[in-house]
Each structure stands twice: as structure tokens, then as C-alpha cells.
Short mmCIF file of C-alpha atoms and ligand atoms in Angstrom, two decimals:
data_model
loop_
_atom_site.label_atom_id
_atom_site.label_comp_id
_atom_site.label_asym_id
_atom_site.label_seq_id
_atom_site.Cartn_x
_atom_site.Cartn_y
_atom_site.Cartn_z
CA MET A 25 9.40 -7.06 -27.50
CA ALA A 26 9.71 -6.89 -23.90
CA SER A 27 6.71 -7.91 -21.62
CA TRP A 28 6.13 -6.79 -17.76
CA ARG A 29 3.64 -8.35 -15.82
CA ASN A 30 2.19 -7.08 -11.81
CA TRP A 31 3.24 -8.89 -8.66
CA SER A 32 -0.16 -10.60 -9.10
CA GLY A 33 -0.65 -11.01 -12.87
CA LEU A 34 -3.53 -9.26 -13.30
CA VAL A 35 -1.75 -6.41 -15.35
CA ARG A 36 0.42 -7.23 -18.25
CA CYS A 37 2.10 -5.22 -21.31
CA GLN A 38 4.31 -5.36 -23.82
CA PRO A 39 6.40 -1.97 -23.83
CA ARG A 40 7.66 -0.90 -27.14
CA THR A 41 10.85 0.02 -25.53
CA ILE A 42 12.01 -0.34 -21.60
CA LEU A 43 14.36 2.30 -20.21
CA ARG A 44 16.53 1.80 -17.36
CA PRO A 45 18.64 4.90 -17.08
CA ALA A 46 22.16 4.99 -15.05
CA GLY A 47 21.69 8.53 -14.24
CA GLU A 48 19.32 11.48 -13.88
CA GLU A 49 20.89 13.68 -17.16
CA GLU A 50 20.40 10.13 -19.20
CA LEU A 51 17.10 10.23 -18.32
CA ALA A 52 16.36 13.82 -18.81
CA ALA A 53 17.76 13.29 -21.92
CA ALA A 54 15.93 9.94 -23.13
CA LEU A 55 12.26 11.32 -22.24
CA PRO A 56 11.78 14.31 -25.10
CA HIS A 57 12.41 11.38 -27.76
CA ALA A 58 10.47 8.34 -25.84
CA ARG A 59 7.36 7.25 -27.86
CA PRO A 60 4.44 7.65 -25.25
CA PRO A 61 2.91 6.55 -23.32
CA LEU A 62 5.79 7.22 -20.68
CA ARG A 63 5.47 5.00 -17.34
CA VAL A 64 7.74 4.18 -14.81
CA ALA A 65 6.96 1.27 -12.74
CA GLY A 66 8.29 0.66 -9.54
CA SER A 67 8.24 -3.08 -8.27
CA GLY A 68 4.90 -3.66 -10.09
CA HIS A 69 2.92 -4.34 -6.74
CA SER A 70 -0.21 -2.46 -7.97
CA PHE A 71 -3.03 -4.31 -8.97
CA THR A 72 -4.35 -1.47 -11.00
CA PRO A 73 -3.21 -0.75 -14.54
CA LEU A 74 -0.85 2.31 -13.66
CA CYS A 75 1.88 1.14 -15.06
CA ALA A 76 0.57 -0.57 -18.30
CA THR A 77 2.34 0.72 -21.59
CA ASP A 78 2.99 -0.23 -24.81
CA GLY A 79 5.07 2.57 -25.61
CA THR A 80 8.17 3.36 -23.03
CA LEU A 81 8.31 1.52 -19.22
CA ILE A 82 10.55 3.55 -17.55
CA LEU A 83 12.58 0.91 -14.58
CA LEU A 84 14.39 2.80 -11.96
CA ASP A 85 16.60 -0.27 -10.75
CA ARG A 86 19.80 1.73 -11.64
CA LEU A 87 19.00 4.83 -9.73
CA THR A 88 19.03 3.15 -5.78
CA GLY A 89 20.53 4.57 -2.69
CA VAL A 90 20.75 7.54 -0.10
CA THR A 91 22.49 10.45 -1.47
CA ASP A 92 22.47 12.22 1.92
CA HIS A 93 21.31 12.48 5.11
CA ASP A 94 21.13 15.06 8.06
CA THR A 95 21.07 13.07 11.33
CA GLU A 96 20.20 16.10 13.09
CA ARG A 97 16.76 17.18 11.12
CA HIS A 98 15.97 13.44 10.82
CA GLU A 99 16.02 13.37 7.19
CA ALA A 100 17.43 11.79 4.12
CA THR A 101 17.18 11.96 0.46
CA VAL A 102 16.83 9.10 -1.27
CA PHE A 103 16.75 7.54 -5.18
CA ALA A 104 13.40 6.74 -5.53
CA GLY A 105 14.06 3.08 -7.01
CA THR A 106 15.10 2.18 -4.05
CA PRO A 107 13.18 -0.81 -2.72
CA MET A 108 11.37 -0.60 0.59
CA HIS A 109 13.75 -3.22 2.28
CA GLU A 110 17.10 -1.46 1.10
CA LEU A 111 15.55 1.98 2.18
CA GLY A 112 15.48 0.33 5.54
CA ARG A 113 18.92 -0.78 5.73
CA LEU A 114 20.48 1.85 4.51
CA LEU A 115 18.03 4.17 6.89
CA HIS A 116 19.17 1.85 9.91
CA GLU A 117 22.93 2.45 9.20
CA ARG A 118 22.59 5.80 9.16
CA GLY A 119 20.69 6.11 13.03
CA LEU A 120 17.26 6.96 10.67
CA GLY A 121 14.27 4.84 10.16
CA LEU A 122 10.88 5.90 8.61
CA VAL A 123 8.21 6.91 10.77
CA ASN A 124 5.48 4.58 9.54
CA GLN A 125 5.51 1.89 6.54
CA GLY A 126 2.95 -0.73 5.15
CA ASP A 127 3.16 -4.62 5.93
CA ILE A 128 5.74 -5.66 3.05
CA ASP A 129 8.68 -3.85 2.08
CA ARG A 130 8.90 -5.13 -1.76
CA GLN A 131 7.55 -1.97 -3.03
CA THR A 132 9.92 0.87 -4.20
CA ILE A 133 9.64 4.02 -2.25
CA GLY A 134 8.75 6.24 -5.20
CA GLY A 135 6.18 3.41 -6.11
CA ALA A 136 4.92 3.34 -2.54
CA VAL A 137 4.69 7.37 -2.36
CA GLY A 138 3.17 7.17 -5.97
CA THR A 139 -0.06 5.41 -4.70
CA GLY A 140 -0.16 6.76 -1.00
CA THR A 141 0.70 3.69 0.21
CA HIS A 142 -0.17 3.48 4.59
CA GLY A 143 0.58 1.80 7.28
CA THR A 144 -1.30 1.35 10.57
CA GLY A 145 -1.37 4.12 12.68
CA GLU A 146 -4.08 6.77 14.19
CA ARG A 147 -1.59 9.53 14.45
CA LEU A 148 0.57 8.66 11.60
CA GLY A 149 -0.23 9.35 8.31
CA SER A 150 0.95 7.49 4.61
CA LEU A 151 4.68 7.17 3.69
CA SER A 152 3.49 9.93 1.53
CA THR A 153 3.17 12.53 4.23
CA ALA A 154 7.01 11.85 5.00
CA VAL A 155 8.28 13.36 1.75
CA VAL A 156 9.40 16.75 2.31
CA GLY A 157 10.77 17.46 -1.40
CA THR A 158 11.12 15.54 -4.67
CA ARG A 159 13.14 15.96 -7.68
CA MET A 160 10.58 15.41 -10.64
CA ILE A 161 11.78 14.81 -14.04
CA CYS A 162 9.14 16.29 -16.75
CA PRO A 163 8.54 14.32 -20.16
CA ASN A 164 9.68 17.38 -21.98
CA GLY A 165 13.55 16.69 -20.06
CA ARG A 166 13.18 19.82 -17.69
CA ILE A 167 14.03 18.71 -14.06
CA ILE A 168 12.08 20.52 -11.06
CA ASP A 169 13.21 20.61 -7.43
CA ALA A 170 10.38 20.90 -5.28
CA GLY A 171 9.77 21.73 -1.80
CA ALA A 172 8.21 23.85 1.11
CA ALA A 173 10.10 26.78 -0.48
CA SER A 174 10.47 26.10 -4.17
CA ARG A 175 7.54 24.93 -6.17
CA PRO A 176 5.33 23.60 -3.24
CA ASP A 177 2.66 22.82 -5.54
CA VAL A 178 4.75 20.02 -7.48
CA LEU A 179 5.92 19.01 -3.97
CA ALA A 180 1.75 18.29 -2.76
CA ALA A 181 1.17 17.22 -6.26
CA SER A 182 3.86 15.04 -6.25
CA GLN A 183 3.15 13.69 -3.00
CA VAL A 184 0.47 11.08 -4.50
CA SER A 185 0.88 11.45 -8.55
CA LEU A 186 0.18 7.85 -9.88
CA GLY A 187 3.41 8.68 -12.25
CA ALA A 188 1.35 10.71 -14.16
CA LEU A 189 3.58 14.26 -13.66
CA GLY A 190 6.90 12.95 -15.09
CA VAL A 191 9.68 10.72 -12.72
CA MET A 192 10.46 11.07 -9.81
CA THR A 193 13.98 10.01 -9.36
CA ARG A 194 14.91 11.42 -5.59
CA LEU A 195 12.84 12.00 -2.35
CA ARG A 196 13.36 14.05 0.99
CA LEU A 197 12.25 12.17 3.47
CA LYS A 198 11.34 13.15 7.01
CA CYS A 199 12.27 10.24 9.18
CA ARG A 200 12.85 9.94 12.95
CA PRO A 201 15.85 8.27 14.95
CA ALA A 202 16.28 4.75 14.39
CA TYR A 203 13.78 2.85 17.20
CA ARG A 204 12.56 -0.54 17.89
CA LEU A 205 9.11 -2.20 17.98
CA ALA A 206 7.57 -4.74 19.88
CA GLU A 207 4.94 -7.21 17.80
CA ARG A 208 2.39 -8.92 19.88
CA GLU A 209 -0.59 -10.77 18.44
CA TRP A 210 -3.79 -12.32 20.09
CA ILE A 211 -7.33 -13.30 19.05
CA LEU A 212 -10.66 -11.99 19.95
CA PRO A 213 -14.11 -12.75 18.97
CA ALA A 214 -15.08 -10.01 16.48
CA GLU A 215 -17.87 -8.64 18.27
CA GLU A 216 -15.10 -7.31 21.34
CA ALA A 217 -12.79 -6.38 18.67
CA LEU A 218 -15.28 -4.27 17.13
CA GLU A 219 -16.43 -2.61 20.60
CA THR A 220 -13.03 -2.19 21.55
CA PHE A 221 -11.51 -0.94 18.38
CA ASP A 222 -11.09 2.76 19.54
CA MET A 223 -9.57 1.98 22.59
CA LEU A 224 -6.95 -0.25 20.87
CA ALA A 225 -6.25 1.58 18.28
CA ALA A 226 -5.43 4.32 20.33
CA HIS A 227 -3.60 2.85 23.19
CA HIS A 228 -0.92 1.39 20.26
CA ARG A 229 1.17 3.12 18.01
CA HIS A 230 0.16 0.99 15.55
CA PHE A 231 -2.82 -1.60 15.58
CA GLU A 232 -4.88 -3.39 12.82
CA PHE A 233 -6.87 -6.82 12.75
CA PHE A 234 -7.78 -9.61 10.48
CA TRP A 235 -11.06 -10.64 10.60
CA PHE A 236 -12.52 -13.96 9.52
CA PRO A 237 -15.98 -13.09 9.13
CA TYR A 238 -17.66 -16.92 8.33
CA ALA A 239 -15.49 -17.45 11.63
CA ASP A 240 -16.43 -14.18 13.65
CA ARG A 241 -12.95 -13.74 14.75
CA VAL A 242 -10.11 -11.29 14.70
CA ILE A 243 -6.34 -11.79 14.79
CA CYS A 244 -5.25 -8.78 16.51
CA LYS A 245 -1.31 -7.09 15.84
CA ALA A 246 0.07 -4.34 17.43
CA LEU A 247 3.46 -2.65 17.21
CA ASP A 248 4.47 -0.67 20.22
CA GLU A 249 8.28 1.37 20.99
CA THR A 250 10.35 -0.18 23.20
CA ASP A 251 13.82 0.26 24.70
CA THR A 252 14.09 -3.46 25.14
CA PRO A 253 17.15 -4.34 22.80
CA ALA A 254 16.90 -6.29 19.45
CA PRO A 255 18.70 -8.79 17.81
CA GLU A 256 20.80 -6.96 15.01
CA PRO A 257 19.14 -6.68 11.42
CA ARG A 258 19.22 -10.00 9.97
CA GLY A 259 18.98 -8.55 6.18
CA ALA A 260 15.36 -8.25 4.47
CA LEU A 261 13.11 -11.01 4.42
CA HIS A 262 12.27 -12.51 1.85
CA GLY A 263 8.65 -11.95 0.39
CA ASP A 264 8.22 -15.40 -0.65
CA ALA A 265 9.36 -16.99 2.69
CA MET A 266 6.59 -19.24 4.07
CA SER A 267 6.21 -20.08 7.08
CA GLY A 268 3.89 -23.04 9.01
CA ARG A 269 0.86 -20.74 9.02
CA ASP A 270 1.67 -19.58 5.28
CA ARG A 271 1.80 -23.34 4.35
CA LEU A 272 -1.58 -24.27 6.20
CA ALA A 273 -3.11 -20.46 4.51
CA ALA A 274 -1.76 -22.12 0.87
CA LEU A 275 -3.45 -25.47 1.50
CA LEU A 276 -6.84 -24.31 2.73
CA PHE A 277 -7.04 -21.11 -0.31
CA GLU A 278 -6.52 -23.95 -2.62
CA ALA A 279 -8.66 -26.33 -0.89
CA ALA A 280 -11.50 -23.21 -1.07
CA ARG A 281 -10.49 -22.67 -5.04
CA ARG A 282 -11.61 -26.44 -5.68
CA ALA A 283 -14.72 -26.50 -3.38
CA PRO A 284 -15.60 -22.60 -2.71
CA PHE A 285 -18.70 -23.65 -0.70
CA LEU A 286 -16.54 -24.72 2.10
CA SER A 287 -15.34 -21.18 2.78
CA ALA A 288 -17.18 -20.82 5.58
CA ALA A 289 -15.35 -23.91 7.03
CA ILE A 290 -11.95 -23.01 6.06
CA GLN A 291 -12.31 -20.26 7.97
CA ARG A 292 -13.24 -22.05 10.74
CA LEU A 293 -11.03 -24.07 10.51
CA PHE A 294 -7.90 -22.13 9.77
CA THR A 295 -9.12 -19.58 13.25
CA ASP A 296 -9.53 -22.82 15.26
CA GLU A 297 -5.98 -23.74 14.70
CA LEU A 298 -4.60 -20.30 15.08
CA ALA A 299 -6.23 -20.04 18.54
CA LYS A 300 -4.04 -23.31 19.78
CA ALA A 301 -1.42 -20.75 19.34
CA LEU A 302 -2.11 -16.85 20.19
CA PRO A 303 -3.54 -15.98 23.06
CA GLY A 304 -6.91 -14.55 23.89
CA GLY A 305 -5.77 -10.87 25.09
CA PRO A 306 -2.70 -9.00 24.38
CA PRO A 307 0.37 -11.00 25.77
CA GLU A 308 2.55 -9.54 28.09
CA SER A 309 5.66 -8.82 25.74
CA GLY A 310 6.45 -9.15 22.04
CA LYS A 311 8.85 -9.92 19.37
CA VAL A 312 11.05 -6.95 19.45
CA ARG A 313 12.94 -5.62 16.01
CA TRP A 314 14.18 -2.37 14.91
CA SER A 315 11.28 -1.03 13.08
CA HIS A 316 12.07 -1.46 9.40
CA GLU A 317 12.07 -5.73 10.25
CA ALA A 318 9.21 -5.03 12.38
CA PHE A 319 6.89 -3.61 10.05
CA PRO A 320 6.87 -6.08 6.72
CA SER A 321 5.89 -9.70 6.80
CA PRO A 322 6.13 -11.85 3.69
CA ARG A 323 3.31 -12.29 1.65
CA PRO A 324 4.39 -15.55 -0.23
CA ILE A 325 0.58 -16.18 -1.41
CA ARG A 326 -0.44 -13.99 -4.22
CA PHE A 327 -3.76 -12.68 -4.34
CA ASN A 328 -5.82 -9.65 -5.79
CA GLU A 329 -7.16 -6.97 -3.12
CA MET A 330 -9.60 -3.86 -2.98
CA GLU A 331 -9.28 -1.35 -0.37
CA TYR A 332 -10.82 1.69 0.55
CA ALA A 333 -10.15 4.28 3.08
CA LEU A 334 -13.36 5.41 4.72
CA PRO A 335 -14.26 8.02 7.07
CA ARG A 336 -12.95 7.12 10.16
CA VAL A 337 -16.21 7.89 11.74
CA ASN A 338 -17.94 5.50 9.70
CA GLY A 339 -15.51 2.13 9.73
CA ILE A 340 -17.39 -0.24 12.18
CA ALA A 341 -20.36 0.48 10.69
CA ALA A 342 -19.37 -0.23 7.20
CA LEU A 343 -17.41 -3.45 8.55
CA ARG A 344 -20.74 -4.59 10.21
CA GLU A 345 -22.33 -4.56 6.69
CA LEU A 346 -19.61 -6.01 5.21
CA ALA A 347 -19.92 -9.39 7.45
CA HIS A 348 -23.14 -9.72 7.00
CA ARG A 349 -23.20 -9.26 3.34
CA ILE A 350 -20.42 -11.65 3.31
CA ARG A 351 -22.58 -14.17 5.24
CA ALA A 352 -25.91 -13.79 3.92
CA GLY A 353 -24.70 -13.49 0.37
CA ARG A 354 -22.80 -16.84 0.85
CA LEU A 355 -19.53 -15.01 -0.78
CA HIS A 356 -16.64 -16.56 -1.36
CA THR A 357 -13.67 -16.23 0.40
CA ALA A 358 -11.34 -17.89 2.99
CA PHE A 359 -9.07 -14.51 3.46
CA PRO A 360 -9.72 -12.41 5.97
CA VAL A 361 -10.69 -8.53 6.12
CA GLU A 362 -8.10 -6.09 7.02
CA VAL A 363 -8.80 -3.48 9.09
CA ARG A 364 -6.15 -0.49 9.75
CA THR A 365 -5.73 2.89 10.92
CA VAL A 366 -4.44 6.16 8.67
CA ALA A 367 -4.42 9.83 9.94
CA GLY A 368 -5.61 12.63 7.57
CA ASP A 369 -3.07 14.97 5.67
CA ASP A 370 -3.35 17.65 3.11
CA ILE A 371 -2.27 16.07 -0.28
CA PRO A 372 -4.22 16.82 -3.38
CA LEU A 373 -4.82 12.98 -4.62
CA SER A 374 -4.59 11.18 -0.91
CA PRO A 375 -7.17 9.09 -0.11
CA PHE A 376 -6.69 10.48 3.44
CA GLU A 377 -7.23 14.33 2.18
CA GLY A 378 -8.75 16.33 4.95
CA ARG A 379 -9.93 13.33 7.06
CA ASP A 380 -8.33 10.47 9.76
CA SER A 381 -9.48 7.02 7.95
CA ILE A 382 -10.27 3.55 8.85
CA THR A 383 -8.64 1.38 5.53
CA ILE A 384 -10.55 -1.76 4.95
CA ALA A 385 -9.14 -3.97 2.57
CA VAL A 386 -10.43 -7.13 1.02
CA HIS A 387 -8.50 -9.85 -0.55
CA GLN A 388 -8.98 -12.99 -3.15
CA TYR A 389 -6.54 -15.75 -4.07
CA ARG A 390 -4.91 -15.00 -7.37
CA LYS A 391 -6.92 -18.32 -8.89
CA GLN A 392 -10.54 -17.09 -7.65
CA SER A 393 -12.50 -14.84 -9.29
CA TYR A 394 -12.82 -11.93 -7.22
CA GLN A 395 -15.50 -9.73 -8.93
CA ASP A 396 -18.84 -10.91 -7.00
CA TYR A 397 -17.22 -10.29 -3.43
CA PHE A 398 -15.41 -7.10 -4.82
CA HIS A 399 -18.10 -5.94 -6.06
CA GLU A 400 -20.57 -6.45 -2.96
CA ALA A 401 -17.82 -5.07 -0.71
CA GLU A 402 -17.09 -1.64 -2.96
CA THR A 403 -21.00 -0.91 -2.71
CA ILE A 404 -20.81 -0.73 1.18
CA PHE A 405 -17.35 1.31 1.14
CA ARG A 406 -19.15 3.96 -1.31
CA ALA A 407 -22.16 4.05 0.22
CA HIS A 408 -19.95 5.27 3.31
CA GLY A 409 -17.87 7.73 1.79
CA GLY A 410 -14.67 5.69 0.57
CA ARG A 411 -11.80 6.62 -1.32
CA PRO A 412 -10.23 3.35 -3.44
CA HIS A 413 -6.69 3.09 -2.79
CA TRP A 414 -4.97 3.95 -6.18
CA GLY A 415 -3.17 0.93 -6.68
CA LYS A 416 -5.44 -1.54 -5.75
CA LEU A 417 -8.53 -2.70 -7.50
CA HIS A 418 -11.93 -0.56 -8.29
CA THR A 419 -14.10 0.21 -10.55
CA LEU A 420 -14.53 3.88 -10.19
CA THR A 421 -14.17 6.22 -13.25
CA GLY A 422 -12.86 9.39 -13.43
CA ASN A 423 -16.34 11.37 -13.51
CA GLU A 424 -17.01 9.68 -9.99
CA LEU A 425 -13.46 9.99 -8.34
CA GLU A 426 -12.90 13.72 -9.05
CA PRO A 427 -15.98 15.03 -6.48
CA LEU A 428 -14.14 12.27 -3.92
CA TYR A 429 -11.19 15.13 -4.39
CA ARG A 430 -11.36 18.94 -3.16
CA HIS A 431 -8.25 19.56 -4.35
CA TRP A 432 -8.39 17.75 -7.63
CA ASP A 433 -8.01 20.73 -9.75
CA ASP A 434 -4.49 21.44 -8.21
CA PHE A 435 -3.44 18.46 -8.87
CA GLN A 436 -4.58 18.78 -12.38
CA SER A 437 -3.20 22.39 -12.68
CA VAL A 438 0.46 21.11 -11.93
CA ARG A 439 -0.13 17.93 -14.12
CA GLN A 440 -1.11 20.34 -17.10
CA GLU A 441 1.78 22.63 -16.62
CA LEU A 442 4.17 19.61 -16.63
CA ASP A 443 2.98 17.33 -18.75
CA PRO A 444 0.85 19.24 -21.44
CA GLU A 445 0.53 16.80 -23.96
CA GLY A 446 -0.42 13.92 -21.71
CA ARG A 447 2.64 12.00 -22.69
CA MET A 448 2.63 10.37 -19.21
CA LEU A 449 -0.70 9.16 -19.70
CA ASN A 450 -1.85 5.40 -20.67
CA ALA A 451 -5.46 4.68 -21.71
CA PRO A 452 -6.46 4.16 -17.84
CA LEU A 453 -4.47 7.77 -16.53
CA ARG A 454 -6.68 9.35 -19.96
CA ALA A 455 -9.66 8.35 -18.64
CA LEU A 456 -9.27 9.36 -15.25
CA PHE A 457 -7.27 12.88 -16.24
CA ASP A 458 -8.13 14.08 -19.71
CA ALA A 459 -11.58 12.67 -20.57
C1 FAD B 12 1.60 -8.02 -1.29
C2 FAD B 12 1.33 -6.79 -0.85
C3 FAD B 12 1.30 -5.92 -0.20
C4 FAD B 12 0.93 -4.44 -0.24
N1 FAD B 12 0.65 -4.06 1.17
C5 FAD B 12 0.44 -2.81 1.19
C6 FAD B 12 0.16 -1.74 2.36
O1 FAD B 12 0.86 -2.41 3.60
N2 FAD B 12 -0.40 -0.46 2.12
C7 FAD B 12 -0.70 0.04 1.31
O2 FAD B 12 -1.19 0.91 1.22
N3 FAD B 12 -0.10 -0.49 -0.06
C8 FAD B 12 -0.04 -1.95 -0.12
N4 FAD B 12 0.47 -2.56 -1.26
C9 FAD B 12 -0.07 -2.20 -2.42
C10 FAD B 12 1.56 -1.28 -3.10
O3 FAD B 12 2.15 -0.48 -2.08
C11 FAD B 12 1.29 0.01 -4.00
O4 FAD B 12 0.59 -0.68 -5.07
C12 FAD B 12 2.37 0.36 -4.46
O5 FAD B 12 1.80 1.29 -4.75
C13 FAD B 12 3.39 -0.73 -5.12
O6 FAD B 12 4.78 -0.41 -5.06
P1 FAD B 12 5.90 -0.78 -6.40
O7 FAD B 12 7.19 -0.21 -6.19
O8 FAD B 12 5.07 -1.51 -6.92
O9 FAD B 12 4.70 0.81 -7.45
P2 FAD B 12 4.06 0.20 -9.09
O10 FAD B 12 2.93 -0.60 -8.39
O11 FAD B 12 5.20 -0.71 -9.75
O12 FAD B 12 3.45 1.79 -9.30
C14 FAD B 12 2.95 2.88 -8.61
C15 FAD B 12 2.49 3.92 -9.32
O13 FAD B 12 3.92 4.57 -8.86
C16 FAD B 12 4.17 5.59 -9.81
N5 FAD B 12 5.91 5.38 -9.96
C17 FAD B 12 6.44 4.71 -9.67
N6 FAD B 12 7.95 4.81 -9.51
C18 FAD B 12 7.43 6.12 -9.59
C19 FAD B 12 8.92 7.14 -9.99
N7 FAD B 12 9.92 7.16 -9.23
N8 FAD B 12 8.05 8.49 -10.07
C20 FAD B 12 6.74 8.68 -10.45
N9 FAD B 12 6.04 8.06 -10.69
C21 FAD B 12 6.60 6.90 -9.88
C22 FAD B 12 3.84 4.56 -11.00
O14 FAD B 12 4.08 4.90 -12.62
C23 FAD B 12 2.28 3.72 -10.92
O15 FAD B 12 1.58 4.64 -10.84
C24 FAD B 12 0.46 -4.15 -1.08
C25 FAD B 12 0.49 -4.79 -2.59
C26 FAD B 12 1.00 -5.96 -2.57
C27 FAD B 12 1.02 -6.75 -4.03
#
């Protein structure tokens, strides 16, 4: 029997059958006879058990690439199985770039859209907001082309669907002309970063920071559009390539695992080292690359993660509480807390629906237990009106999630139409949508 696992190794399953269709007709013919639960997986970068099945796992690695594009409207239709790093290159070759991206490019575009994957930028939405059309193949083999003019309800539900409606094979994406970004990094005392956060987020096209609560310092990262020439794209960064900083972090995370009581000292040591290389304010100039090469960074150290989207106005208070809770409870973690902004949208199951948001992410080294730390963080995130990232760890049940989404029923009525027998649902999704 075949086996499948996610990136962090936390989710594993043994599907009875793996379908790797070479074309949409083949997929549409196979789905009605396939053994449920029918789950489609991208590149398995979700931490939650969204893809797990002992029935049929559908992989779209033979349905990749760009099928057509429009350089005047800045739109492209792409196969959903295309990995983000390949998509970036293909769009760039056509003079296009994605409006925003997350911090890695290993996911597939279908999987990234499936969970509302986002980058940072207070005026920019998640990747799901770039979707202006989709082709959905339902479990009974029916094919629906959804867009603003035809089945806008299916389009909206597909923009964040957790793969619960059917299999998206194509996405029409709103892009923009190819552009360059300059990356700047600097280090600040945490208090200064919190006090100036709104100004920094407004000033930069993309701003985020990584907070080391035990060291009381943050690493700031900004990406801004520039006309400065960029080197020719050099191809996708390898997800596991190690920089000198990563090698030091890997050593220190391993030390923190063996001696968790050293977590605080390790964060201080790590940020002292970073402070030797980074300026204490934004440098004049930064490294310039084409956008698809500027957004992602390799993530060679494997971890588990929880991330919540909080109403923007609650973000800073929640962060202060989180830092206090980590320090007062001497919680064991050497990883920083990642803080980003995302513009509100109108997608029924989007964590950003109806509100501009701050996202706060906590990480834990893959070999270290995360439960106590994530529990404390989740309590704070929930108290501040947070909604969990669908692809990252959380403990909320369907009964707790439903009231967080004003348009939950809109999603459910599309789901019930497209998959009346619930053949797309594995046990966690059944608990969510069909309890
Ligand atoms: C190292 C790392 C860094 C990350 N960085 C970010 C980040 O910067 N921002 C962020 O928001 N998230 C981030 N994530 C989370 C990640 O982007 C999401 O979990 C994303 O969904 C993973 O994409 P995937 O291709 O691996 O999809 P999978 O995890 O394989 O699948 C995700 C969901 O999409 C569904 N799906 C996949 N393809 C299709 C399809 N064709 N049709 C219908 N449904 C489909 C699946 O059924 C599943 O429900 C990160 C994760 C990791 C491990």
C-alpha cells in the first residue's frame, strides 16, 4: 500500500489508491468510481490533516504549467498542480508576476489557494484573492468553469475550499506586470518595533518581523518595489539549501531540544550573532531580485506551526500578551514569532474575510513538543478574535469555527450541491462540515 506524509512528518496516511491523472478528462472519468474519501494533495505543506485519506489520494503533478495568458489584462490561466517556484518562472517569462506571495515557493498554486496562503502587505490580499476563475471537477465527474459571470458562488467558495468541493484543475489568476523588489533587513528592540509597527507596515509594500521574545529583539524584513536592475532569474531556490545563519540556527535548535531550559539563553545568543551582521535601522539599499525570487526563502529546518489571523487593531496587544506568557511561563521555544499583515477580503472561508488582519505565527522545532506552547498562544489568539490558518495547527472544532465565518452557510450550500454525498470529506473535514 502506498504511503504519504506531509512536510513536517506530523500527518501520515496510507491511501488505497493514488490517482495521477494526465488530463482533466481522465480525472473526470475516474472520480465517480474512485473509493472515498477523495482527497487532493498539493505538495503536503499543510500541518493539518487536510489531505489524509485511506481511500483515494489525487496528485496533480502531471497537470502543471500555464495554459494561456493575457498581457493586457495581466491574467494567466494555470494548472492547479503547478508548484509556486515553477509558476513564478513561467509567469516571469510572459512578463507577469504575482501581486504577492508567501515566504516559501514549494507549495502548489492549488494547495496554496486551498488554505488561503498569504504573504505580508497591509494593502495586499492572500493568494486566494488573485483567483478570478476556476475549473472545478466535482466528485461525480461534472466539470464547472466558474468566474464572475458564471457561477460566482462556486468561484467564491473555491477561493478557499480546503479541497472539500472537488478537484480544481485550473485557476485564472490576476497578476501584474513583472516587477523587482529590494529586500532590506534590520534589527530593533522589540518595544521600538511594536511602537512603530503601524508606520513600518504603511511605509513598506511588504513588511514583517520575527520576534525573539526571550531576547526582546525583532528582525525586521521589508520588500519594496524598485527600478534598480535585478540579476537574471537564477532558477528556483532549493527549499533545503542552508545559509550560514540556518546552520547556526540548526545547531541552536538542536541544543534547545536537548536542554529546553536553555531556550532563553539560546535566543539571546542567536540575536547577538545576528546583531553583528544587521544594521540597527533600515539600510539605504537592499538586495534586488525579480519578485518571484525575492519573496521566498529556503526553509531547511523543519518545524510545526500555528498561525492565527487577528483583527488588525488587536494585533499588538495580543503580541504583548504572548511575549509575557512565554517569558512568565518559561515556555520552551527557540523559534521566533512571525508577524505579518494581510488586507481584508470577501471570500466565505478566508481567515481575512471582512477585516484587515495581523497574522501571528508560532513555530516549534519538529523534534520538540509543541502542545504546551501552542496551547498558550491559541488561548491568546482566540481571546483577541483570531481565526486559524486552515493549513496550520489549531484545535478548533466545527462548532467553534462556524460562528467565526459570516458566510459559512454560503460555502456549505455550494459544497452540498457539488458533493452531496460528502465523498471529498475525510474524518476531520466531516467533523467540520457534516457533523
Ligand atoms: C515551510 C512552510 C512555509 C509556509 N509558509 C507560508 C506562508 O508564508 N504563508 C502561508 O499562508 N502559509 C504558509 N505555509 C502553509 C502552506 O502555504 C499551506 O499549508 C498550503 O496550503 C500548502 O500548499 P500545498 O501545495 O502543500 O497544499 P497541501 O498542503 O498539499 O493541501 C492544502 C489543501 O489544499 C487542497 N488542495 C490542494 N490542491 C488542490 C486542488 N487542485 N483542488 C482542490 N483542493 C486542493 C488540499 O486538499 C488541502 O485541503 C507554509 C508551510 C510550510 C511547511
